[in-house]
PDB file of C-alpha atoms in Angstrom:
ATOM      1  CA  MET A   1      -0.809   0.161  -0.267  1.00  0.00           C
ATOM      2  CA  ALA A   2       1.215   3.493  -0.474  1.00  0.00           C
ATOM      3  CA  GLY A   3       0.703   6.599   0.690  1.00  0.00           C
ATOM      4  CA  PRO A   4      -0.018  10.793  -1.123  1.00  0.00           C
ATOM      5  CA  VAL A   5       2.551  11.092  -3.518  1.00  0.00           C
ATOM      6  CA  PRO A   6       3.503  15.085  -3.666  1.00  0.00           C
ATOM      7  CA  ALA A   7       5.056  15.593  -7.139  1.00  0.00           C
ATOM      8  CA  SER A   8       5.291  18.679  -7.379  1.00  0.00           C
ATOM      9  CA  GLY A   9       8.845  19.399  -8.116  1.00  0.00           C
ATOM     10  CA  TRP A  10      10.375  16.340  -8.987  1.00  0.00           C
ATOM     11  CA  PRO A  11      13.003  15.566 -12.128  1.00  0.00           C
ATOM     12  CA  PRO A  12      10.876  14.235 -15.208  1.00  0.00           C
ATOM     13  CA  GLN A  13      13.483  11.871 -15.336  1.00  0.00           C
ATOM     14  CA  SER A  14      12.468  10.303 -11.760  1.00  0.00           C
ATOM     15  CA  VAL A  15       8.671  10.462 -12.733  1.00  0.00           C
ATOM     16  CA  ARG A  16       9.638   8.752 -15.463  1.00  0.00           C
ATOM     17  CA  LEU A  17      11.536   6.072 -13.392  1.00  0.00           C
ATOM     18  CA  LEU A  18       8.613   5.815 -10.911  1.00  0.00           C
ATOM     19  CA  SER A  19       6.012   4.825 -13.647  1.00  0.00           C
ATOM     20  CA  GLU A  20       8.186   2.298 -14.499  1.00  0.00           C
ATOM     21  CA  THR A  21       8.505   0.911 -11.891  1.00  0.00           C
ATOM     22  CA  LEU A  22       4.818   0.733 -11.070  1.00  0.00           C
ATOM     23  CA  SER A  23       4.202  -1.064 -14.208  1.00  0.00           C
ATOM     24  CA  GLU A  24       5.689  -3.619 -13.058  1.00  0.00           C
ATOM     25  CA  ALA A  25       4.856  -3.885  -9.573  1.00  0.00           C
ATOM     26  CA  SER A  26       3.021  -6.723  -8.615  1.00  0.00           C
ATOM     27  CA  SER A  27       1.602  -6.211  -4.704  1.00  0.00           C
ATOM     28  CA  LEU A  28       0.618  -2.871  -4.780  1.00  0.00           C
ATOM     29  CA  ARG A  29      -2.888  -1.627  -4.462  1.00  0.00           C
ATOM     30  CA  VAL A  30      -3.593   2.442  -3.562  1.00  0.00           C
ATOM     31  CA  PHE A  31      -1.784   4.976  -5.734  1.00  0.00           C
ATOM     32  CA  SER A  32      -2.239   8.488  -4.737  1.00  0.00           C
ATOM     33  CA  LEU A  33      -0.144  10.806  -6.266  1.00  0.00           C
ATOM     34  CA  ASN A  34      -1.144  14.987  -5.537  1.00  0.00           C
ATOM     35  CA  GLY A  35      -0.290  17.977  -7.478  1.00  0.00           C
ATOM     36  CA  ALA A  36       0.362  19.167 -10.629  1.00  0.00           C
ATOM     37  CA  LEU A  37       3.536  17.014 -12.044  1.00  0.00           C
ATOM     38  CA  GLY A  38       5.164  19.621 -14.486  1.00  0.00           C
ATOM     39  CA  LEU A  39       6.073  17.310 -17.112  1.00  0.00           C
ATOM     40  CA  SER A  40       5.223  17.923 -20.669  1.00  0.00           C
ATOM     41  CA  THR A  41       2.378  16.243 -22.826  1.00  0.00           C
ATOM     42  CA  GLY A  42       4.757  13.241 -24.084  1.00  0.00           C
ATOM     43  CA  ASP A  43       5.882  12.246 -20.336  1.00  0.00           C
ATOM     44  CA  LEU A  44       2.385  12.503 -18.531  1.00  0.00           C
ATOM     45  CA  ALA A  45       1.126  10.436 -21.497  1.00  0.00           C
ATOM     46  CA  PHE A  46       4.384   7.796 -20.106  1.00  0.00           C
ATOM     47  CA  PHE A  47       3.561   8.130 -16.471  1.00  0.00           C
ATOM     48  CA  PHE A  48      -0.462   7.626 -16.891  1.00  0.00           C
ATOM     49  CA  MET A  49       0.130   5.068 -19.472  1.00  0.00           C
ATOM     50  CA  ASN A  50       2.029   2.785 -16.844  1.00  0.00           C
ATOM     51  CA  VAL A  51       0.319   3.464 -14.025  1.00  0.00           C
ATOM     52  CA  LEU A  52      -2.434   1.944 -15.476  1.00  0.00           C
ATOM     53  CA  GLN A  53      -0.459  -0.876 -16.570  1.00  0.00           C
ATOM     54  CA  CYS A  54      -0.382  -1.688 -12.500  1.00  0.00           C
ATOM     55  CA  ARG A  55      -2.327  -4.941 -12.683  1.00  0.00           C
ATOM     56  CA  SER A  56      -2.046  -5.603  -8.747  1.00  0.00           C
ATOM     57  CA  LEU A  57      -3.821  -1.729  -8.697  1.00  0.00           C
ATOM     58  CA  ARG A  58      -7.088  -1.837  -7.055  1.00  0.00           C
ATOM     59  CA  ILE A  59      -7.300   1.811  -5.708  1.00  0.00           C
ATOM     60  CA  LEU A  60      -6.573   5.017  -7.837  1.00  0.00           C
ATOM     61  CA  GLN A  61      -5.908   8.517  -6.431  1.00  0.00           C
ATOM     62  CA  LEU A  62      -5.657  11.581  -8.806  1.00  0.00           C
ATOM     63  CA  SER A  63      -5.136  15.109  -7.197  1.00  0.00           C
ATOM     64  CA  ASP A  64      -4.394  18.776  -9.500  1.00  0.00           C
ATOM     65  CA  ILE A  65      -3.384  16.590 -12.649  1.00  0.00           C
ATOM     66  CA  PRO A  66      -3.922  18.270 -15.138  1.00  0.00           C
ATOM     67  CA  LEU A  67      -5.008  15.857 -17.074  1.00  0.00           C
ATOM     68  CA  ASP A  68      -5.907  18.133 -19.776  1.00  0.00           C
ATOM     69  CA  GLN A  69      -3.042  18.781 -21.330  1.00  0.00           C
ATOM     70  CA  LEU A  70      -3.612  15.681 -22.818  1.00  0.00           C
ATOM     71  CA  SER A  71      -6.092  15.900 -26.222  1.00  0.00           C
ATOM     72  CA  PRO A  72      -9.009  14.082 -26.681  1.00  0.00           C
ATOM     73  CA  LYS A  73      -7.576  11.583 -28.623  1.00  0.00           C
ATOM     74  CA  GLN A  74      -4.638  10.862 -26.465  1.00  0.00           C
ATOM     75  CA  LEU A  75      -6.220  10.936 -23.245  1.00  0.00           C
ATOM     76  CA  ALA A  76      -8.091   8.003 -25.496  1.00  0.00           C
ATOM     77  CA  GLN A  77      -5.082   6.385 -26.113  1.00  0.00           C
ATOM     78  CA  VAL A  78      -4.213   6.125 -23.102  1.00  0.00           C
ATOM     79  CA  LEU A  79      -6.886   4.526 -21.273  1.00  0.00           C
ATOM     80  CA  ALA A  80      -6.828   2.266 -23.799  1.00  0.00           C
ATOM     81  CA  PHE A  81      -3.357   0.233 -22.803  1.00  0.00           C
ATOM     82  CA  THR A  82      -5.362  -0.657 -19.966  1.00  0.00           C
ATOM     83  CA  PRO A  83      -5.000  -4.364 -19.789  1.00  0.00           C
ATOM     84  CA  GLU A  84      -8.016  -5.734 -19.892  1.00  0.00           C
ATOM     85  CA  SER A  85      -7.599  -8.050 -16.830  1.00  0.00           C
ATOM     86  CA  ALA A  86      -6.771  -4.689 -14.980  1.00  0.00           C
ATOM     87  CA  GLY A  87      -8.640  -4.915 -11.336  1.00  0.00           C
ATOM     88  CA  LEU A  88      -9.498  -1.033 -10.453  1.00  0.00           C
ATOM     89  CA  GLU A  89     -11.955  -0.777  -8.076  1.00  0.00           C
ATOM     90  CA  SER A  90     -12.205   2.827  -6.926  1.00  0.00           C
ATOM     91  CA  ILE A  91     -10.158   5.996  -9.640  1.00  0.00           C
ATOM     92  CA  SER A  92     -10.663   9.166  -8.656  1.00  0.00           C
ATOM     93  CA  PHE A  93     -10.316  11.875 -10.129  1.00  0.00           C
ATOM     94  CA  ILE A  94      -9.823  15.275  -8.521  1.00  0.00           C
ATOM     95  CA  ASN A  95      -9.551  18.565  -9.156  1.00  0.00           C
ATOM     96  CA  ALA A  96      -8.331  16.846 -12.991  1.00  0.00           C
ATOM     97  CA  HIS A  97      -9.092  19.803 -15.387  1.00  0.00           C
ATOM     98  CA  LEU A  98     -11.694  17.445 -17.103  1.00  0.00           C
ATOM     99  CA  SER A  99     -14.557  19.031 -19.308  1.00  0.00           C
ATOM    100  CA  GLY A 100     -15.791  18.734 -22.333  1.00  0.00           C
ATOM    101  CA  GLU A 101     -14.268  15.613 -25.054  1.00  0.00           C
ATOM    102  CA  HIS A 102     -11.659  15.316 -22.524  1.00  0.00           C
ATOM    103  CA  LEU A 103     -14.542  14.066 -19.881  1.00  0.00           C
ATOM    104  CA  ILE A 104     -16.414  12.077 -22.250  1.00  0.00           C
ATOM    105  CA  SER A 105     -13.581  10.486 -23.223  1.00  0.00           C
ATOM    106  CA  VAL A 106     -12.729   8.936 -19.348  1.00  0.00           C
ATOM    107  CA  VAL A 107     -16.609   8.447 -18.759  1.00  0.00           C
ATOM    108  CA  HIS A 108     -16.657   6.070 -21.622  1.00  0.00           C
ATOM    109  CA  PHE A 109     -13.319   4.390 -21.233  1.00  0.00           C
ATOM    110  CA  LEU A 110     -14.726   2.887 -17.409  1.00  0.00           C
ATOM    111  CA  ARG A 111     -17.367   0.711 -18.672  1.00  0.00           C
ATOM    112  CA  SER A 112     -14.051  -1.277 -19.823  1.00  0.00           C
ATOM    113  CA  TRP A 113     -13.232  -1.958 -16.448  1.00  0.00           C
ATOM    114  CA  PRO A 114     -15.774  -4.838 -15.110  1.00  0.00           C
ATOM    115  CA  ARG A 115     -14.615  -4.822 -11.480  1.00  0.00           C
ATOM    116  CA  LEU A 116     -14.901  -0.774 -10.856  1.00  0.00           C
ATOM    117  CA  ARG A 117     -17.302  -0.366  -7.692  1.00  0.00           C
ATOM    118  CA  ARG A 118     -16.278   3.529  -6.715  1.00  0.00           C
ATOM    119  CA  ILE A 119     -15.802   6.491  -9.368  1.00  0.00           C
ATOM    120  CA  ASN A 120     -14.521  10.723  -8.125  1.00  0.00           C
ATOM    121  CA  PHE A 121     -15.014  12.746 -10.665  1.00  0.00           C
ATOM    122  CA  HIS A 122     -14.588  16.035  -7.733  1.00  0.00           C
ATOM    123  CA  GLY A 123     -13.924  19.320  -9.758  1.00  0.00           C
ATOM    124  CA  ASN A 124     -14.249  17.954 -12.843  1.00  0.00           C
ATOM    125  CA  ILE A 125     -16.938  19.819 -14.969  1.00  0.00           C
ATOM    126  CA  PHE A 126     -19.956  18.624 -16.156  1.00  0.00           C
ATOM    127  CA  GLY A 127     -21.937  19.431 -19.109  1.00  0.00           C
ATOM    128  CA  HIS A 128     -25.308  18.235 -21.329  1.00  0.00           C
ATOM    129  CA  ASP A 129     -23.545  16.044 -22.993  1.00  0.00           C
ATOM    130  CA  GLN A 130     -20.981  15.040 -19.876  1.00  0.00           C
ATOM    131  CA  ILE A 131     -24.081  14.003 -17.676  1.00  0.00           C
ATOM    132  CA  LEU A 132     -25.310  11.893 -20.274  1.00  0.00           C
ATOM    133  CA  ALA A 133     -22.050  10.094 -20.594  1.00  0.00           C
ATOM    134  CA  LEU A 134     -21.780   9.537 -17.330  1.00  0.00           C
ATOM    135  CA  VAL A 135     -25.741   8.160 -17.241  1.00  0.00           C
ATOM    136  CA  ALA A 136     -24.831   5.719 -19.946  1.00  0.00           C
ATOM    137  CA  LEU A 137     -22.101   4.094 -17.673  1.00  0.00           C
ATOM    138  CA  LEU A 138     -24.403   3.756 -15.014  1.00  0.00           C
ATOM    139  CA  GLU A 139     -27.046   2.082 -16.046  1.00  0.00           C
ATOM    140  CA  SER A 140     -24.621   0.212 -18.300  1.00  0.00           C
ATOM    141  CA  ALA A 141     -21.759  -0.427 -15.198  1.00  0.00           C
ATOM    142  CA  PRO A 142     -24.043  -2.495 -12.736  1.00  0.00           C
ATOM    143  CA  SER A 143     -20.696  -2.497 -10.956  1.00  0.00           C
ATOM    144  CA  ILE A 144     -20.286   0.645  -9.872  1.00  0.00           C
ATOM    145  CA  THR A 145     -21.856   1.625  -6.306  1.00  0.00           C
ATOM    146  CA  ASP A 146     -20.498   4.311  -5.253  1.00  0.00           C
ATOM    147  CA  VAL A 147     -20.138   7.779  -7.156  1.00  0.00           C
ATOM    148  CA  ASP A 148     -18.820  10.855  -5.366  1.00  0.00           C
ATOM    149  CA  LEU A 149     -19.764  13.994  -7.997  1.00  0.00           C
ATOM    150  CA  THR A 150     -18.631  17.021  -5.866  1.00  0.00           C
ATOM    151  CA  ASN A 151     -18.517  20.505  -6.984  1.00  0.00           C
ATOM    152  CA  CYS A 152     -19.051  18.978 -10.285  1.00  0.00           C
ATOM    153  CA  HIS A 153     -21.607  22.256 -11.952  1.00  0.00           C
ATOM    154  CA  LEU A 154     -24.101  20.304 -11.630  1.00  0.00           C
ATOM    155  CA  ASP A 155     -27.055  22.246 -12.924  1.00  0.00           C
ATOM    156  CA  ASP A 156     -31.084  22.202 -12.426  1.00  0.00           C
ATOM    157  CA  HIS A 157     -30.805  20.099 -15.904  1.00  0.00           C
ATOM    158  CA  ALA A 158     -27.891  17.949 -14.908  1.00  0.00           C
ATOM    159  CA  VAL A 159     -29.502  16.460 -11.839  1.00  0.00           C
ATOM    160  CA  ARG A 160     -32.369  15.661 -13.434  1.00  0.00           C
ATOM    161  CA  LEU A 161     -30.590  13.280 -16.151  1.00  0.00           C
ATOM    162  CA  LEU A 162     -29.087  12.229 -13.412  1.00  0.00           C
ATOM    163  CA  ALA A 163     -32.074  11.028 -11.574  1.00  0.00           C
ATOM    164  CA  ASN A 164     -33.559  10.149 -13.878  1.00  0.00           C
ATOM    165  CA  SER A 165     -31.146   7.103 -14.268  1.00  0.00           C
ATOM    166  CA  LEU A 166     -31.267   6.632 -11.099  1.00  0.00           C
ATOM    167  CA  ASP A 167     -35.207   6.421 -10.570  1.00  0.00           C
ATOM    168  CA  ASP A 168     -35.503   2.359 -11.465  1.00  0.00           C
ATOM    169  CA  ASN A 169     -32.073   2.240 -10.098  1.00  0.00           C
ATOM    170  CA  THR A 170     -30.107  -0.361  -8.567  1.00  0.00           C
ATOM    171  CA  SER A 171     -26.652  -0.892  -8.329  1.00  0.00           C
ATOM    172  CA  ILE A 172     -25.790   2.967  -6.560  1.00  0.00           C
ATOM    173  CA  ARG A 173     -25.747   3.110  -3.176  1.00  0.00           C
ATOM    174  CA  ARG A 174     -23.800   6.022  -2.055  1.00  0.00           C
ATOM    175  CA  LEU A 175     -24.027   9.518  -4.660  1.00  0.00           C
ATOM    176  CA  VAL A 176     -22.310  12.428  -3.812  1.00  0.00           C
ATOM    177  CA  LEU A 177     -23.873  15.589  -4.946  1.00  0.00           C
ATOM    178  CA  SER A 178     -22.182  18.569  -2.393  1.00  0.00           C
ATOM    179  CA  ALA A 179     -21.573  21.742  -3.962  1.00  0.00           C
ATOM    180  CA  ASN A 180     -23.201  22.004  -7.156  1.00  0.00           C
ATOM    181  CA  PRO A 181     -25.202  24.979  -7.825  1.00  0.00           C
ATOM    182  CA  ILE A 182     -28.540  22.886  -7.462  1.00  0.00           C
ATOM    183  CA  GLY A 183     -31.273  24.943  -7.029  1.00  0.00           C
ATOM    184  CA  VAL A 184     -35.240  24.570  -5.922  1.00  0.00           C
ATOM    185  CA  ARG A 185     -36.160  22.027  -9.034  1.00  0.00           C
ATOM    186  CA  GLY A 186     -32.997  19.872  -9.105  1.00  0.00           C
ATOM    187  CA  ALA A 187     -33.574  19.341  -5.382  1.00  0.00           C
ATOM    188  CA  ALA A 188     -36.997  17.969  -5.556  1.00  0.00           C
ATOM    189  CA  ARG A 189     -36.457  16.015  -8.365  1.00  0.00           C
ATOM    190  CA  LEU A 190     -33.811  14.585  -6.199  1.00  0.00           C
ATOM    191  CA  SER A 191     -36.463  14.413  -3.126  1.00  0.00           C
ATOM    192  CA  THR A 192     -39.081  12.345  -6.116  1.00  0.00           C
ATOM    193  CA  MET A 193     -35.641   9.561  -6.743  1.00  0.00           C
ATOM    194  CA  LEU A 194     -36.012   8.898  -3.554  1.00  0.00           C
ATOM    195  CA  ARG A 195     -39.673   7.668  -3.388  1.00  0.00           C
ATOM    196  CA  ARG A 196     -38.647   6.180  -6.786  1.00  0.00           C
ATOM    197  CA  ASN A 197     -35.477   3.947  -6.142  1.00  0.00           C
ATOM    198  CA  SER A 198     -35.126   0.919  -3.638  1.00  0.00           C
ATOM    199  CA  THR A 199     -31.555   0.999  -3.162  1.00  0.00           C
ATOM    200  CA  LEU A 200     -29.248   4.201  -2.381  1.00  0.00           C
ATOM    201  CA  GLU A 201     -28.403   4.471   0.805  1.00  0.00           C
ATOM    202  CA  ALA A 202     -25.999   7.127   1.125  1.00  0.00           C
ATOM    203  CA  LEU A 203     -26.923  10.935  -0.330  1.00  0.00           C
ATOM    204  CA  ASP A 204     -24.670  14.260   0.332  1.00  0.00           C
ATOM    205  CA  LEU A 205     -26.709  17.299  -0.569  1.00  0.00           C
ATOM    206  CA  SER A 206     -24.389  19.443   1.771  1.00  0.00           C
ATOM    207  CA  GLY A 207     -23.663  22.949   0.381  1.00  0.00           C
ATOM    208  CA  ILE A 208     -26.681  23.431  -2.284  1.00  0.00           C
ATOM    209  CA  ARG A 209     -30.349  24.831  -2.261  1.00  0.00           C
ATOM    210  CA  MET A 210     -33.285  24.228  -1.107  1.00  0.00           C
ATOM    211  CA  ASP A 211     -36.184  26.081   0.368  1.00  0.00           C
ATOM    212  CA  PRO A 212     -38.595  25.278   2.586  1.00  0.00           C
ATOM    213  CA  THR A 213     -41.195  23.475  -0.348  1.00  0.00           C
ATOM    214  CA  SER A 214     -38.409  21.220  -1.473  1.00  0.00           C
ATOM    215  CA  MET A 215     -37.363  19.944   2.129  1.00  0.00           C
ATOM    216  CA  ASP A 216     -40.723  19.986   2.857  1.00  0.00           C
ATOM    217  CA  ALA A 217     -40.675  17.475  -0.620  1.00  0.00           C
ATOM    218  CA  LEU A 218     -37.857  15.749   1.291  1.00  0.00           C
ATOM    219  CA  ALA A 219     -39.908  14.227   4.020  1.00  0.00           C
ATOM    220  CA  GLN A 220     -42.488  13.744   2.416  1.00  0.00           C
ATOM    221  CA  ALA A 221     -39.846  11.140  -0.268  1.00  0.00           C
ATOM    222  CA  LEU A 222     -38.483  10.028   3.439  1.00  0.00           C
ATOM    223  CA  ASP A 223     -41.819   8.893   4.444  1.00  0.00           C
ATOM    224  CA  VAL A 224     -41.560   6.411   1.805  1.00  0.00           C
ATOM    225  CA  ASN A 225     -37.832   5.397   0.963  1.00  0.00           C
ATOM    226  CA  LEU A 226     -37.087   2.384   3.307  1.00  0.00           C
ATOM    227  CA  THR A 227     -33.436   2.223   2.329  1.00  0.00           C
ATOM    228  CA  LEU A 228     -31.582   5.961   2.833  1.00  0.00           C
ATOM    229  CA  ARG A 229     -29.481   5.607   5.873  1.00  0.00           C
ATOM    230  CA  THR A 230     -27.437   8.776   5.415  1.00  0.00           C
ATOM    231  CA  LEU A 231     -28.540  12.052   4.535  1.00  0.00           C
ATOM    232  CA  LEU A 232     -26.096  15.238   4.605  1.00  0.00           C
ATOM    233  CA  LEU A 233     -28.558  18.694   4.383  1.00  0.00           C
ATOM    234  CA  PRO A 234     -26.977  21.572   3.518  1.00  0.00           C
ATOM    235  CA  ILE A 235     -27.319  24.103   7.135  1.00  0.00           C
ATOM    236  CA  ASP A 236     -28.251  27.132   5.418  1.00  0.00           C
ATOM    237  CA  PRO A 237     -31.015  25.782   3.388  1.00  0.00           C
TER     238      PRO A 237
END
């Protein structure tokens, strides 16, 4: 198991050596890299590709790594090098500068990891097309049970699309939507989802806007919902 590795300030040759070593590691289960690498586009692609080659890796967390430095095509090519036997169960792209086609490329490729259970896109930007790609992923990957979309610029429209897919979802157990510009309509739609969903166990709505009407709708949903165990709400509705 490895702890967080602060990469800022590392010489490129050291990062290359680390990534080559990781690609051949046979016992590594957890790898967390925090901080901008300061690498050229080619070196960043080489590093990311080698990390994904580690067959023993189960949990990968990348924080503040500017993946938009790669073109969408380059990013897709790097992801394609992941071996079919990859055992990744949890992956986090925290503040990875993902949006637009970059984010769609990543979301699409996550379908190829059959053991994936937890995805974290904290701090990236989901628009209409990106949320549709995520919805398609969740519908096609029943192994995914935990989704973190903290501070992903989700508005009422995005939440409606997501909630539509979760009404009948039977795999998602935990959903984090904190710190998003979700309005009262989005909050109301989430309440409706809670009335219909029968598997969600944890929902984080901290840092979103809720008025008395949406709070009432949420209370009514909780009367019906039989599975939710954890609910986080904003302090200031």
